[in-house]
Amino acid sequence: MIRDYVKEIVKIIRSTKDADKLKDLLSDYHEKDIAEAITQLSGQERAKLYNILDIQTVAEIFSYIDDVQKYLEELTIDKAAKVVSYMDADDAVDVLDDLSENKKNEIVNNLDEVTGKDVRKLLSYEEDEIGSWMTNNYVSITDDLTIRGAMSELVRQAGKHDNISTIYVVDKDGKFAGTIELKDLIIARENDNLSDIISSSYPYVFEKEKVSDCIEKITEYEEDSIPVLTMEGRIAGIVTSTDIVEMVDDAMGDDYAKLAGLTSEDDLKEKTFVSIKKRLPWLIILLFLGMAVSSVVGMFESVVAILPVVICFQSLVLDMAGNVGTQSLAVTIRVLMDENIDAKKKMALLFKEMKIGLLNGASLGLMTFVILGFYIHFFKKYVWMSAFLISGCVGISLVVAMVISSLVGTIIPMFFHKVHIDPAVASGPLITTINDLVAVVTYYGLARLLLINIFHI
Amino acid sequence: MIRDYVKEIVKIIRSTKDADKLKDLLSDYHEKDIAEAITQLSGQERAKLYNILDIQTVAEIFSYIDDVQKYLEELTIDKAAKVVSYMDADDAVDVLDDLSENKKNEIVNNLDEVTGKDVRKLLSYEEDEIGSWMTNNYVSITDDLTIRGAMSELVRQAGKHDNISTIYVVDKDGKFAGTIELKDLIIARENDNLSDIISSSYPYVFEKEKVSDCIEKITEYEEDSIPVLTMEGRIAGIVTSTDIVEMVDDAMGDDYAKLAGLTSEDDLKEKTFVSIKKRLPWLIILLFLGMAVSSVVGMFESVVAILPVVICFQSLVLDMAGNVGTQSLAVTIRVLMDENIDAKKKMALLFKEMKIGLLNGASLGLMTFVILGFYIHFFKKYVWMSAFLISGCVGISLVVAMVISSLVGTIIPMFFHKVHIDPAVASGPLITTINDLVAVVTYYGLARLLLINIFHI
């Protein structure tokens, strides 16, 4: 019942001798599946295929291949440039980015004039600017057409451009004047006015806007495409919903990476040295902050010298504070990503996180008190009274550390957000350190006060 | 230059007395902007607006409101049900999920027959099944039509359905037979065969497939919509690219949450108790694992009793091992999400992570050796020889712990992935614990051997 398209395609390519028939059979499949099939063929089989398929089809197939360098190198420079020329400008840029600097320049210099200009334009944007995501694959008409005129202009442009569900309208100065839903154009009567189906208040972004600043907005409109305007109000290109899927994936992937202390997302293809550069800065900062914690622990050496059993539970208190802090941090960062959050909501979040910290801390503190009491009595051979005093110390420290960690894990990212520093990057190490310090001081301080000074265990 | 649509809308609603004119003016704006404007109006102003706008428009606007309960309650049950009836089934379900159980049932019982059936159908899927994301908003035609017949069928259905860029084709048994790109239909000549523009090998998913299993596939095809089939091969509905954006956002959000030890994503609206339930299980597991680590630390009490200074640096070694393990975990999970990873690539990843662990560990170990040596000499008053022996112990432990942490942070998620347990959920606590144990044993073991047994500091 479930068809394996890729297998079918490989079989067809291997068994069909007649070029025209092969072309016809393949035309029925999705380019993404052909792309996957291609990676399973031998170099010779591929060479045969490249000759049979027209350049436009090869271009569409290649835009679905992840690691395209190897396959582009099987073509002559001239043919490779033609293939890239047929791609949407943003796909072309993605492919070029996979190549070595040499190969890339060689191909860029051989692109046809229009694509070359488009590609150079796209390459001129910073990676985090929305302009670097856009494509020229859209239909645009002027606002002075009739319904019939618009329809025939659409038919004319649809040959080259396949994002047709939203048609872009420009005024006589070439400025963006609104959009027409293709659906409305199709069901319109011939005598209707074009202006009646133009929505002139369609959302847009500017080419230099940062992706992180406008991604929330773009996503919320739930449109198939959004126009990207120059500062003068002309259409520079559009971003489509498949681009938006990728943008969301990238943005979330970066936040995910940052939570783990990587400066940005990492992948298998990346050189070891690049990965090290992404991770080392973080680790060095953490090392120095860790040394600061060490020197505070050092102040309690005397407690440990008198009562060595307390060191057993240091890692427990510190780890739990760290875990709670990370939970609060993750929640707060996701809430902050929603721009519509006001001071009242922030206070609500803070209060909620504290409440969660207190309730979770109380449950865990109580469990710790009971379990460790028995453990210390039976395994560490302390009398019942001392055993429960020590476990009580750990339990109370847990509650205090967890409440404060929740607070710190909420306030620090809010602070960084307020002063326009990316909270996902900056918060992690600071929160870990503050939580470690609080946990150490609470735990050893309480141990010194309660166990040594008051009860003289 | 930059227009504030929301402000404009609020102004228009407040200043326009004539109902028809208001309706006309608003028709120009995007429903998402009207939705935002509505939340800024007074209840009275909204009541006026609800009367002027037709139900379909209210439905579209309401599908963009996040916290829709409050606004639905401003309508009579009858009108609320009508509004929900006009929504796409998936939007309707989203809205209903926001309501209290009572209100929800009341509205479901008042829905028109078709929507009621669709909504109940959607509610029958599990939350993680792709079926729960689909919509009935698509155009479908039979495969025996002519080009002209297909076009007029499209025009007929486009009034009700606005996802028209891909037209779905069914055979005489009502089974999914392929798709037609609207673009191809528009540019086709009247005498062409419809079958020539049908792509019969279009990607599809089954209604009961888990979102996490097919999201990668769906995303890679980069299509505007993908059909969801029943086991018999009929079209149950489609998922559109805006649904896919949300799916990716959700899936990544969940992975992000899991990395932080939350069972799934949390938000501001959620009740405190629900949030506690999401976090407590993790914390309890971590508590018990932490106790295991504590008992191992306890085995080294004697080392601490002789040389209390070593406890200062326990947190340093443990924290650094934890940080490195989390980095490797985050990278590995993202790599595993790509289904095309084979054994060779896994080995490559493992090797790379170890190399990074070793190189980063060596840099940090060396820094630690030098800095702590001076620190221990000057602040802890040990002679140079002893100071550098102690800091050397910390440095070597760092290198060992970081290499092993990288390994553990890579192997554990791969193992869970292999046995089909979600690595993002299961890996965190296990990795932390193993890394803690390795770090403790290495550090205190080395301290006992080197500092006490050999050099008798």
mmCIF file of N, CA and C in Angstrom, chain A residues 116-216:
data_model
loop_
_atom_site.group_PDB
_atom_site.id
_atom_site.type_symbol
_atom_site.label_atom_id
_atom_site.label_comp_id
_atom_site.label_asym_id
_atom_site.label_seq_id
_atom_site.Cartn_x
_atom_site.Cartn_y
_atom_site.Cartn_z
ATOM 1 N N GLY A 116 22.692 36.341 -12.011
ATOM 2 C CA GLY A 116 23.905 36.869 -11.407
ATOM 3 C C GLY A 116 23.602 38.085 -10.562
ATOM 4 N N LYS A 117 22.780 38.986 -11.111
ATOM 5 C CA LYS A 117 22.428 40.209 -10.387
ATOM 6 C C LYS A 117 21.638 39.868 -9.123
ATOM 7 N N ASP A 118 20.641 38.958 -9.292
ATOM 8 C CA ASP A 118 19.818 38.553 -8.148
ATOM 9 C C ASP A 118 20.666 37.925 -7.048
ATOM 10 N N VAL A 119 21.564 37.020 -7.472
ATOM 11 C CA VAL A 119 22.382 36.313 -6.494
ATOM 12 C C VAL A 119 23.301 37.281 -5.764
ATOM 13 N N ARG A 120 23.955 38.166 -6.524
ATOM 14 C CA ARG A 120 24.838 39.137 -5.882
ATOM 15 C C ARG A 120 24.067 40.012 -4.910
ATOM 16 N N LYS A 121 22.837 40.375 -5.304
ATOM 17 C CA LYS A 121 21.965 41.175 -4.436
ATOM 18 C C LYS A 121 21.719 40.424 -3.116
ATOM 19 N N LEU A 122 21.340 39.134 -3.231
ATOM 20 C CA LEU A 122 21.048 38.348 -2.036
ATOM 21 C C LEU A 122 22.287 38.171 -1.163
ATOM 22 N N LEU A 123 23.425 37.973 -1.827
ATOM 23 C CA LEU A 123 24.662 37.788 -1.062
ATOM 24 C C LEU A 123 25.058 39.067 -0.340
ATOM 25 N N SER A 124 24.509 40.225 -0.792
ATOM 26 C CA SER A 124 24.901 41.498 -0.179
ATOM 27 C C SER A 124 24.234 41.721 1.174
ATOM 28 N N TYR A 125 23.196 40.943 1.480
ATOM 29 C CA TYR A 125 22.552 41.092 2.796
ATOM 30 C C TYR A 125 23.333 40.347 3.869
ATOM 31 N N GLU A 126 23.230 40.842 5.103
ATOM 32 C CA GLU A 126 23.768 40.085 6.231
ATOM 33 C C GLU A 126 22.917 38.832 6.400
ATOM 34 N N GLU A 127 23.506 37.795 6.991
ATOM 35 C CA GLU A 127 22.800 36.535 7.149
ATOM 36 C C GLU A 127 21.532 36.675 7.993
ATOM 37 N N ASP A 128 21.525 37.639 8.931
ATOM 38 C CA ASP A 128 20.370 37.762 9.823
ATOM 39 C C ASP A 128 19.355 38.788 9.307
ATOM 40 N N GLU A 129 19.585 39.318 8.102
ATOM 41 C CA GLU A 129 18.605 40.245 7.532
ATOM 42 C C GLU A 129 17.573 39.482 6.708
ATOM 43 N N ILE A 130 16.340 39.909 6.761
ATOM 44 C CA ILE A 130 15.259 39.194 6.093
ATOM 45 C C ILE A 130 15.504 39.137 4.584
ATOM 46 N N GLY A 131 16.198 40.141 4.053
ATOM 47 C CA GLY A 131 16.485 40.182 2.620
ATOM 48 C C GLY A 131 17.232 38.957 2.116
ATOM 49 N N SER A 132 18.040 38.361 2.977
ATOM 50 C CA SER A 132 18.827 37.207 2.541
ATOM 51 C C SER A 132 17.952 35.967 2.341
ATOM 52 N N TRP A 133 16.684 36.034 2.747
ATOM 53 C CA TRP A 133 15.780 34.889 2.621
ATOM 54 C C TRP A 133 14.840 35.004 1.443
ATOM 55 N N MET A 134 14.883 36.128 0.718
ATOM 56 C CA MET A 134 13.777 36.362 -0.214
ATOM 57 C C MET A 134 14.031 35.764 -1.599
ATOM 58 N N THR A 135 12.960 35.687 -2.365
ATOM 59 C CA THR A 135 13.047 35.153 -3.716
ATOM 60 C C THR A 135 12.353 36.122 -4.671
ATOM 61 N N ASN A 136 12.744 36.042 -5.932
ATOM 62 C CA ASN A 136 12.085 36.882 -6.949
ATOM 63 C C ASN A 136 10.983 36.129 -7.665
ATOM 64 N N ASN A 137 10.683 34.949 -7.149
ATOM 65 C CA ASN A 137 9.675 34.103 -7.771
ATOM 66 C C ASN A 137 8.272 34.531 -7.325
ATOM 67 N N TYR A 138 7.765 35.621 -7.912
ATOM 68 C CA TYR A 138 6.403 36.071 -7.590
ATOM 69 C C TYR A 138 5.829 36.795 -8.804
ATOM 70 N N VAL A 139 4.525 36.921 -8.811
ATOM 71 C CA VAL A 139 3.836 37.577 -9.918
ATOM 72 C C VAL A 139 3.459 38.985 -9.470
ATOM 73 N N SER A 140 3.786 39.979 -10.277
ATOM 74 C CA SER A 140 3.371 41.326 -9.894
ATOM 75 C C SER A 140 2.695 42.030 -11.065
ATOM 76 N N ILE A 141 1.633 42.768 -10.778
ATOM 77 C CA ILE A 141 0.890 43.484 -11.818
ATOM 78 C C ILE A 141 0.702 44.934 -11.389
ATOM 79 N N THR A 142 0.327 45.788 -12.338
ATOM 80 C CA THR A 142 0.074 47.187 -11.975
ATOM 81 C C THR A 142 -1.398 47.346 -11.589
ATOM 82 N N ASP A 143 -1.693 48.418 -10.824
ATOM 83 C CA ASP A 143 -3.035 48.548 -10.245
ATOM 84 C C ASP A 143 -4.056 49.147 -11.218
ATOM 85 N N ASP A 144 -3.610 49.434 -12.479
ATOM 86 C CA ASP A 144 -4.554 50.060 -13.414
ATOM 87 C C ASP A 144 -5.176 49.060 -14.389
ATOM 88 N N LEU A 145 -4.968 47.756 -14.138
ATOM 89 C CA LEU A 145 -5.495 46.742 -15.062
ATOM 90 C C LEU A 145 -6.971 46.453 -14.793
ATOM 91 N N THR A 146 -7.633 45.854 -15.798
ATOM 92 C CA THR A 146 -8.979 45.308 -15.580
ATOM 93 C C THR A 146 -8.821 43.898 -15.027
ATOM 94 N N ILE A 147 -9.954 43.290 -14.629
ATOM 95 C CA ILE A 147 -9.915 41.912 -14.156
ATOM 96 C C ILE A 147 -9.341 41.006 -15.251
ATOM 97 N N ARG A 148 -9.838 41.197 -16.474
ATOM 98 C CA ARG A 148 -9.366 40.364 -17.578
ATOM 99 C C ARG A 148 -7.872 40.593 -17.838
ATOM 100 N N GLY A 149 -7.460 41.861 -17.788
ATOM 101 C CA GLY A 149 -6.049 42.203 -18.004
ATOM 102 C C GLY A 149 -5.167 41.563 -16.955
ATOM 103 N N ALA A 150 -5.631 41.594 -15.712
ATOM 104 C CA ALA A 150 -4.857 41.000 -14.624
ATOM 105 C C ALA A 150 -4.712 39.505 -14.844
ATOM 106 N N MET A 151 -5.820 38.880 -15.276
ATOM 107 C CA MET A 151 -5.813 37.439 -15.482
ATOM 108 C C MET A 151 -4.827 37.057 -16.583
ATOM 109 N N SER A 152 -4.808 37.829 -17.674
ATOM 110 C CA SER A 152 -3.913 37.406 -18.751
ATOM 111 C C SER A 152 -2.460 37.715 -18.392
ATOM 112 N N GLU A 153 -2.240 38.772 -17.602
ATOM 113 C CA GLU A 153 -0.886 39.063 -17.118
ATOM 114 C C GLU A 153 -0.409 37.915 -16.216
ATOM 115 N N LEU A 154 -1.332 37.418 -15.386
ATOM 116 C CA LEU A 154 -1.015 36.284 -14.511
ATOM 117 C C LEU A 154 -0.602 35.070 -15.341
ATOM 118 N N VAL A 155 -1.421 34.752 -16.372
ATOM 119 C CA VAL A 155 -1.130 33.577 -17.204
ATOM 120 C C VAL A 155 0.246 33.724 -17.849
ATOM 121 N N ARG A 156 0.559 34.967 -18.280
ATOM 122 C CA ARG A 156 1.837 35.208 -18.922
ATOM 123 C C ARG A 156 2.999 34.947 -17.942
ATOM 124 N N GLN A 157 2.853 35.446 -16.693
ATOM 125 C CA GLN A 157 3.961 35.334 -15.743
ATOM 126 C C GLN A 157 4.044 33.969 -15.071
ATOM 127 N N ALA A 158 2.898 33.234 -15.067
ATOM 128 C CA ALA A 158 2.867 31.960 -14.342
ATOM 129 C C ALA A 158 3.823 30.938 -14.944
ATOM 130 N N GLY A 159 4.188 31.129 -16.239
ATOM 131 C CA GLY A 159 5.145 30.224 -16.849
ATOM 132 C C GLY A 159 6.477 30.247 -16.115
ATOM 133 N N LYS A 160 6.884 31.440 -15.686
ATOM 134 C CA LYS A 160 8.190 31.588 -15.049
ATOM 135 C C LYS A 160 8.117 31.508 -13.528
ATOM 136 N N HIS A 161 6.998 31.975 -12.962
ATOM 137 C CA HIS A 161 6.925 32.095 -11.507
ATOM 138 C C HIS A 161 5.849 31.175 -10.952
ATOM 139 N N ASP A 162 6.181 30.368 -9.934
ATOM 140 C CA ASP A 162 5.145 29.459 -9.471
ATOM 141 C C ASP A 162 4.508 29.819 -8.125
ATOM 142 N N ASN A 163 4.922 30.923 -7.499
ATOM 143 C CA ASN A 163 4.204 31.370 -6.311
ATOM 144 C C ASN A 163 3.081 32.310 -6.764
ATOM 145 N N ILE A 164 1.938 31.729 -7.091
ATOM 146 C CA ILE A 164 0.905 32.555 -7.711
ATOM 147 C C ILE A 164 -0.316 32.766 -6.829
ATOM 148 N N SER A 165 -0.356 32.135 -5.633
ATOM 149 C CA SER A 165 -1.596 32.241 -4.872
ATOM 150 C C SER A 165 -1.816 33.656 -4.339
ATOM 151 N N THR A 166 -0.754 34.429 -4.189
ATOM 152 C CA THR A 166 -0.904 35.846 -3.867
ATOM 153 C C THR A 166 -0.243 36.653 -4.984
ATOM 154 N N ILE A 167 -1.003 37.565 -5.570
ATOM 155 C CA ILE A 167 -0.466 38.378 -6.665
ATOM 156 C C ILE A 167 -0.157 39.774 -6.116
ATOM 157 N N TYR A 168 1.037 40.261 -6.399
ATOM 158 C CA TYR A 168 1.458 41.547 -5.848
ATOM 159 C C TYR A 168 1.119 42.682 -6.801
ATOM 160 N N VAL A 169 0.628 43.769 -6.243
ATOM 161 C CA VAL A 169 0.185 44.900 -7.049
ATOM 162 C C VAL A 169 1.093 46.098 -6.771
ATOM 163 N N VAL A 170 1.570 46.765 -7.837
ATOM 164 C CA VAL A 170 2.368 47.979 -7.664
ATOM 165 C C VAL A 170 1.648 49.149 -8.329
ATOM 166 N N ASP A 171 1.887 50.356 -7.811
ATOM 167 C CA ASP A 171 1.237 51.528 -8.404
ATOM 168 C C ASP A 171 2.088 52.067 -9.558
ATOM 169 N N LYS A 172 1.685 53.208 -10.104
ATOM 170 C CA LYS A 172 2.368 53.715 -11.307
ATOM 171 C C LYS A 172 3.816 54.126 -11.028
ATOM 172 N N ASP A 173 4.155 54.380 -9.736
ATOM 173 C CA ASP A 173 5.540 54.709 -9.398
ATOM 174 C C ASP A 173 6.369 53.457 -9.095
ATOM 175 N N GLY A 174 5.733 52.293 -9.257
ATOM 176 C CA GLY A 174 6.453 51.050 -8.976
ATOM 177 C C GLY A 174 6.474 50.695 -7.506
ATOM 178 N N LYS A 175 5.671 51.406 -6.691
ATOM 179 C CA LYS A 175 5.655 51.113 -5.265
ATOM 180 C C LYS A 175 4.591 50.077 -4.936
ATOM 181 N N PHE A 176 4.853 49.290 -3.881
ATOM 182 C CA PHE A 176 3.943 48.251 -3.437
ATOM 183 C C PHE A 176 2.593 48.865 -3.046
ATOM 184 N N ALA A 177 1.506 48.378 -3.677
ATOM 185 C CA ALA A 177 0.198 48.992 -3.440
ATOM 186 C C ALA A 177 -0.811 48.013 -2.857
ATOM 187 N N GLY A 178 -0.412 46.755 -2.667
ATOM 188 C CA GLY A 178 -1.330 45.789 -2.088
ATOM 189 C C GLY A 178 -1.213 44.433 -2.753
ATOM 190 N N THR A 179 -2.136 43.541 -2.415
ATOM 191 C CA THR A 179 -2.095 42.197 -2.981
ATOM 192 C C THR A 179 -3.486 41.763 -3.419
ATOM 193 N N ILE A 180 -3.524 40.767 -4.290
ATOM 194 C CA ILE A 180 -4.791 40.143 -4.681
ATOM 195 C C ILE A 180 -4.662 38.652 -4.396
ATOM 196 N N GLU A 181 -5.637 38.094 -3.686
ATOM 197 C CA GLU A 181 -5.654 36.646 -3.527
ATOM 198 C C GLU A 181 -6.090 36.049 -4.854
ATOM 199 N N LEU A 182 -5.337 35.078 -5.368
ATOM 200 C CA LEU A 182 -5.669 34.485 -6.655
ATOM 201 C C LEU A 182 -7.116 33.984 -6.657
ATOM 202 N N LYS A 183 -7.528 33.441 -5.520
ATOM 203 C CA LYS A 183 -8.896 32.962 -5.378
ATOM 204 C C LYS A 183 -9.908 34.057 -5.746
ATOM 205 N N ASP A 184 -9.660 35.265 -5.226
ATOM 206 C CA ASP A 184 -10.596 36.367 -5.502
ATOM 207 C C ASP A 184 -10.593 36.742 -6.982
ATOM 208 N N LEU A 185 -9.405 36.665 -7.588
ATOM 209 C CA LEU A 185 -9.316 36.995 -9.004
ATOM 210 C C LEU A 185 -10.083 35.952 -9.835
ATOM 211 N N ILE A 186 -9.956 34.685 -9.432
ATOM 212 C CA ILE A 186 -10.607 33.619 -10.189
ATOM 213 C C ILE A 186 -12.128 33.706 -10.119
ATOM 214 N N ILE A 187 -12.651 34.055 -8.930
ATOM 215 C CA ILE A 187 -14.112 34.093 -8.820
ATOM 216 C C ILE A 187 -14.694 35.465 -9.146
ATOM 217 N N ALA A 188 -13.825 36.434 -9.467
ATOM 218 C CA ALA A 188 -14.339 37.777 -9.782
ATOM 219 C C ALA A 188 -15.101 37.758 -11.114
ATOM 220 N N ARG A 189 -16.114 38.661 -11.270
ATOM 221 C CA ARG A 189 -16.802 38.801 -12.561
ATOM 222 C C ARG A 189 -16.017 39.782 -13.418
ATOM 223 N N GLU A 190 -16.193 39.664 -14.730
ATOM 224 C CA GLU A 190 -15.367 40.468 -15.612
ATOM 225 C C GLU A 190 -15.552 41.968 -15.441
ATOM 226 N N ASN A 191 -16.742 42.372 -14.983
ATOM 227 C CA ASN A 191 -17.003 43.815 -14.857
ATOM 228 C C ASN A 191 -16.640 44.396 -13.496
ATOM 229 N N ASP A 192 -16.218 43.544 -12.585
ATOM 230 C CA ASP A 192 -15.810 44.059 -11.272
ATOM 231 C C ASP A 192 -14.597 44.964 -11.436
ATOM 232 N N ASN A 193 -14.412 45.842 -10.448
ATOM 233 C CA ASN A 193 -13.207 46.664 -10.454
ATOM 234 C C ASN A 193 -12.070 45.894 -9.791
ATOM 235 N N LEU A 194 -10.880 45.989 -10.390
ATOM 236 C CA LEU A 194 -9.740 45.310 -9.795
ATOM 237 C C LEU A 194 -9.511 45.838 -8.378
ATOM 238 N N SER A 195 -9.730 47.133 -8.178
ATOM 239 C CA SER A 195 -9.426 47.741 -6.872
ATOM 240 C C SER A 195 -10.271 47.123 -5.748
ATOM 241 N N ASP A 196 -11.442 46.568 -6.114
ATOM 242 C CA ASP A 196 -12.284 45.963 -5.081
ATOM 243 C C ASP A 196 -11.667 44.707 -4.476
ATOM 244 N N ILE A 197 -10.833 44.026 -5.239
ATOM 245 C CA ILE A 197 -10.251 42.784 -4.695
ATOM 246 C C ILE A 197 -8.798 42.981 -4.264
ATOM 247 N N ILE A 198 -8.287 44.212 -4.381
ATOM 248 C CA ILE A 198 -6.926 44.477 -3.876
ATOM 249 C C ILE A 198 -7.014 44.754 -2.379
ATOM 250 N N SER A 199 -6.239 44.021 -1.565
ATOM 251 C CA SER A 199 -6.194 44.452 -0.161
ATOM 252 C C SER A 199 -4.961 45.322 0.010
ATOM 253 N N SER A 200 -5.229 46.602 0.280
ATOM 254 C CA SER A 200 -4.141 47.585 0.270
ATOM 255 C C SER A 200 -3.429 47.665 1.611
ATOM 256 N N SER A 201 -3.905 46.927 2.597
ATOM 257 C CA SER A 201 -3.242 46.962 3.905
ATOM 258 C C SER A 201 -2.646 45.607 4.237
ATOM 259 N N TYR A 202 -1.951 45.059 3.277
ATOM 260 C CA TYR A 202 -1.336 43.749 3.455
ATOM 261 C C TYR A 202 -0.046 43.906 4.260
ATOM 262 N N PRO A 203 0.276 42.934 5.117
ATOM 263 C CA PRO A 203 1.512 43.045 5.904
ATOM 264 C C PRO A 203 2.759 43.010 5.015
ATOM 265 N N TYR A 204 3.822 43.640 5.482
ATOM 266 C CA TYR A 204 5.087 43.644 4.732
ATOM 267 C C TYR A 204 6.238 43.781 5.718
ATOM 268 N N VAL A 205 7.443 43.513 5.241
ATOM 269 C CA VAL A 205 8.642 43.770 6.039
ATOM 270 C C VAL A 205 9.628 44.534 5.178
ATOM 271 N N PHE A 206 10.622 45.146 5.815
ATOM 272 C CA PHE A 206 11.662 45.835 5.062
ATOM 273 C C PHE A 206 12.885 44.944 4.923
ATOM 274 N N GLU A 207 13.598 45.107 3.795
ATOM 275 C CA GLU A 207 14.684 44.194 3.464
ATOM 276 C C GLU A 207 15.782 44.118 4.520
ATOM 277 N N LYS A 208 16.000 45.216 5.240
ATOM 278 C CA LYS A 208 17.106 45.234 6.204
ATOM 279 C C LYS A 208 16.677 44.816 7.613
ATOM 280 N N GLU A 209 15.386 44.501 7.795
ATOM 281 C CA GLU A 209 14.946 44.075 9.131
ATOM 282 C C GLU A 209 15.639 42.777 9.534
ATOM 283 N N LYS A 210 15.920 42.662 10.845
ATOM 284 C CA LYS A 210 16.524 41.430 11.356
ATOM 285 C C LYS A 210 15.459 40.338 11.403
ATOM 286 N N VAL A 211 15.833 39.131 11.005
ATOM 287 C CA VAL A 211 14.888 38.010 11.026
ATOM 288 C C VAL A 211 14.293 37.851 12.429
ATOM 289 N N SER A 212 15.157 37.939 13.444
ATOM 290 C CA SER A 212 14.682 37.702 14.810
ATOM 291 C C SER A 212 13.645 38.750 15.237
ATOM 292 N N ASP A 213 13.705 39.947 14.639
ATOM 293 C CA ASP A 213 12.760 40.996 15.014
ATOM 294 C C ASP A 213 11.392 40.817 14.360
ATOM 295 N N CYS A 214 11.357 40.196 13.183
ATOM 296 C CA CYS A 214 10.076 40.166 12.475
ATOM 297 C C CYS A 214 9.499 38.768 12.299
ATOM 298 N N ILE A 215 10.205 37.744 12.757
ATOM 299 C CA ILE A 215 9.731 36.384 12.501
ATOM 300 C C ILE A 215 8.401 36.112 13.187
ATOM 301 N N GLU A 216 8.248 36.645 14.411
ATOM 302 C CA GLU A 216 7.001 36.447 15.156
ATOM 303 C C GLU A 216 5.834 37.035 14.361
#
